[in-house]
Tab-separated table of C-alpha atoms in Angstrom:
chain	number	residue	atom	x	y	z
A	341	UNK	CA	-0.255	-0.198	-0.029
A	342	UNK	CA	1.225	3.465	-1.116
A	343	UNK	CA	0.975	6.813	0.879
A	344	UNK	CA	0.323	9.870	-1.251
A	345	UNK	CA	1.183	13.372	0.285
A	346	UNK	CA	1.019	16.387	-1.936
A	347	UNK	CA	4.151	18.326	-2.163
A	348	UNK	CA	4.297	20.899	-0.193
A	349	UNK	CA	6.726	23.003	-2.440
A	350	UNK	CA	4.313	22.866	-5.088
A	351	UNK	CA	1.577	25.455	-6.096
A	352	UNK	CA	-0.912	25.116	-8.826
A	353	UNK	CA	-0.623	27.911	-10.981
A	354	UNK	CA	-3.121	30.688	-10.223
A	355	UNK	CA	-4.749	32.215	-13.314
A	356	UNK	CA	-7.015	34.455	-11.541
A	357	UNK	CA	-4.799	37.732	-12.754
A	358	UNK	CA	-5.084	36.320	-16.363
A	359	UNK	CA	-9.284	35.670	-15.782
A	360	UNK	CA	-9.541	39.135	-14.840
A	361	UNK	CA	-7.639	40.606	-17.779
A	362	UNK	CA	-9.635	38.715	-19.982
A	363	UNK	CA	-13.049	39.839	-18.631
A	364	UNK	CA	-11.960	43.378	-18.648
A	365	UNK	CA	-10.354	43.104	-21.995
A	366	UNK	CA	-14.033	41.297	-23.287
A	367	UNK	CA	-15.805	44.102	-21.306
A	368	UNK	CA	-13.801	46.722	-23.613
A	369	UNK	CA	-14.013	44.989	-26.944
A	370	UNK	CA	-18.235	44.553	-25.827
A	371	UNK	CA	-18.702	48.393	-25.320
A	372	UNK	CA	-16.759	48.992	-28.893
A	373	UNK	CA	-19.252	46.306	-30.395
A	374	UNK	CA	-22.240	47.667	-28.793
A	375	UNK	CA	-21.668	51.405	-29.915
A	376	UNK	CA	-21.100	50.259	-33.444
A	377	UNK	CA	-24.474	47.885	-33.298
A	378	UNK	CA	-26.802	49.968	-32.211
A	379	UNK	CA	-29.444	50.143	-35.052
A	380	UNK	CA	-28.786	46.156	-35.400
A	381	UNK	CA	-29.529	45.670	-31.631
A	382	UNK	CA	-32.603	47.726	-32.116
A	383	UNK	CA	-34.235	45.758	-34.826
A	384	UNK	CA	-33.552	42.528	-33.176
A	385	UNK	CA	-35.034	43.962	-30.158
A	386	UNK	CA	-38.010	45.277	-32.016
A	387	UNK	CA	-38.713	41.573	-33.815
A	388	UNK	CA	-38.347	39.857	-30.506
A	389	UNK	CA	-40.789	42.353	-29.275
A	390	UNK	CA	-43.463	41.475	-32.123
A	391	UNK	CA	-43.122	37.831	-31.776
A	392	UNK	CA	-43.390	37.769	-28.026
A	393	UNK	CA	-46.934	37.005	-28.212
A	394	UNK	CA	-46.270	33.735	-30.135
A	395	UNK	CA	-43.533	32.600	-27.391
A	396	UNK	CA	-43.733	28.366	-26.910
A	397	UNK	CA	-45.303	28.077	-30.579
A	398	UNK	CA	-43.473	27.472	-33.597
A	399	UNK	CA	-43.832	30.363	-34.674
A	400	UNK	CA	-42.182	32.175	-31.883
A	401	UNK	CA	-39.223	29.566	-32.912
A	402	UNK	CA	-39.202	30.785	-36.154
A	403	UNK	CA	-39.178	34.481	-35.535
A	404	UNK	CA	-36.616	34.382	-33.073
A	405	UNK	CA	-34.105	31.873	-35.303
A	406	UNK	CA	-34.715	34.541	-37.871
A	407	UNK	CA	-34.103	37.385	-36.004
A	408	UNK	CA	-31.148	35.877	-34.552
A	409	UNK	CA	-29.678	34.904	-38.221
A	410	UNK	CA	-30.799	38.617	-39.523
A	411	UNK	CA	-28.461	40.006	-36.443
A	412	UNK	CA	-25.501	37.517	-36.769
A	413	UNK	CA	-25.492	38.201	-40.355
A	414	UNK	CA	-25.531	41.985	-40.290
A	415	UNK	CA	-22.790	41.881	-37.323
A	416	UNK	CA	-20.538	40.230	-38.986
A	417	UNK	CA	-18.043	42.592	-39.819
A	418	UNK	CA	-18.262	44.192	-36.100
A	419	UNK	CA	-17.653	40.526	-34.318
A	420	UNK	CA	-14.596	40.075	-36.620
A	421	UNK	CA	-13.494	43.672	-35.793
A	422	UNK	CA	-14.405	42.477	-31.727
A	423	UNK	CA	-12.055	39.499	-31.798
A	424	UNK	CA	-9.313	41.432	-33.369
A	425	UNK	CA	-9.494	44.001	-30.725
A	426	UNK	CA	-9.680	41.499	-27.864
A	427	UNK	CA	-6.620	40.263	-29.361
A	428	UNK	CA	-4.974	43.441	-29.404
A	429	UNK	CA	-5.931	44.414	-26.097
A	430	UNK	CA	-4.490	40.901	-24.572
A	431	UNK	CA	-1.120	41.544	-26.336
A	432	UNK	CA	-0.931	45.567	-26.289
A	433	UNK	CA	-2.754	46.485	-23.276
A	434	UNK	CA	-4.658	49.120	-25.582
A	435	UNK	CA	-6.307	49.778	-28.613
A	436	UNK	CA	-4.448	51.234	-31.456
A	437	UNK	CA	-5.011	54.140	-33.588
A	438	UNK	CA	-5.863	52.111	-36.631
A	439	UNK	CA	-7.994	50.046	-34.694
A	440	UNK	CA	-10.336	52.926	-33.411
A	441	UNK	CA	-10.654	54.304	-37.000
A	442	UNK	CA	-11.980	51.192	-37.842
A	443	UNK	CA	-14.601	51.255	-35.434
A	444	UNK	CA	-15.423	54.920	-36.219
A	445	UNK	CA	-15.860	53.764	-39.818
A	446	UNK	CA	-17.761	51.018	-38.844
A	447	UNK	CA	-20.268	52.785	-36.907
A	448	UNK	CA	-20.495	55.891	-39.629
A	449	UNK	CA	-21.220	53.259	-42.430
A	450	UNK	CA	-23.908	51.987	-40.387
A	451	UNK	CA	-25.485	55.434	-39.313
A	452	UNK	CA	-25.012	56.359	-43.266
A	453	UNK	CA	-26.991	53.418	-44.015
A	454	UNK	CA	-29.797	54.345	-41.609
A	455	UNK	CA	-29.769	57.704	-43.158
A	456	UNK	CA	-30.034	56.202	-46.665
A	457	UNK	CA	-33.033	54.083	-45.737
């Protein structure tokens, strides 16, 4: 019979600082994403509010899936830019001027599209 005793000199890696940093980075990137996709979020909320009367029915499922699909398709560029922002924030700790400019371009393009409607 063997006896196992934990090594008192071994401390497992504590990744809490990395997790906290990732949470902060994702929150900041999420702020950029939310700022750039206000119109899409409003459209999604409107569609879901209209479909709420059918909650639990197959029609509600279809409406929800269609709204989610539209939101995913219309925010694909912002999602890719958000992932790039997370990567850059993890590597450098800040958003570069070029990346910030790309976020601004995305927001302006959304505003121009809304004005054209």
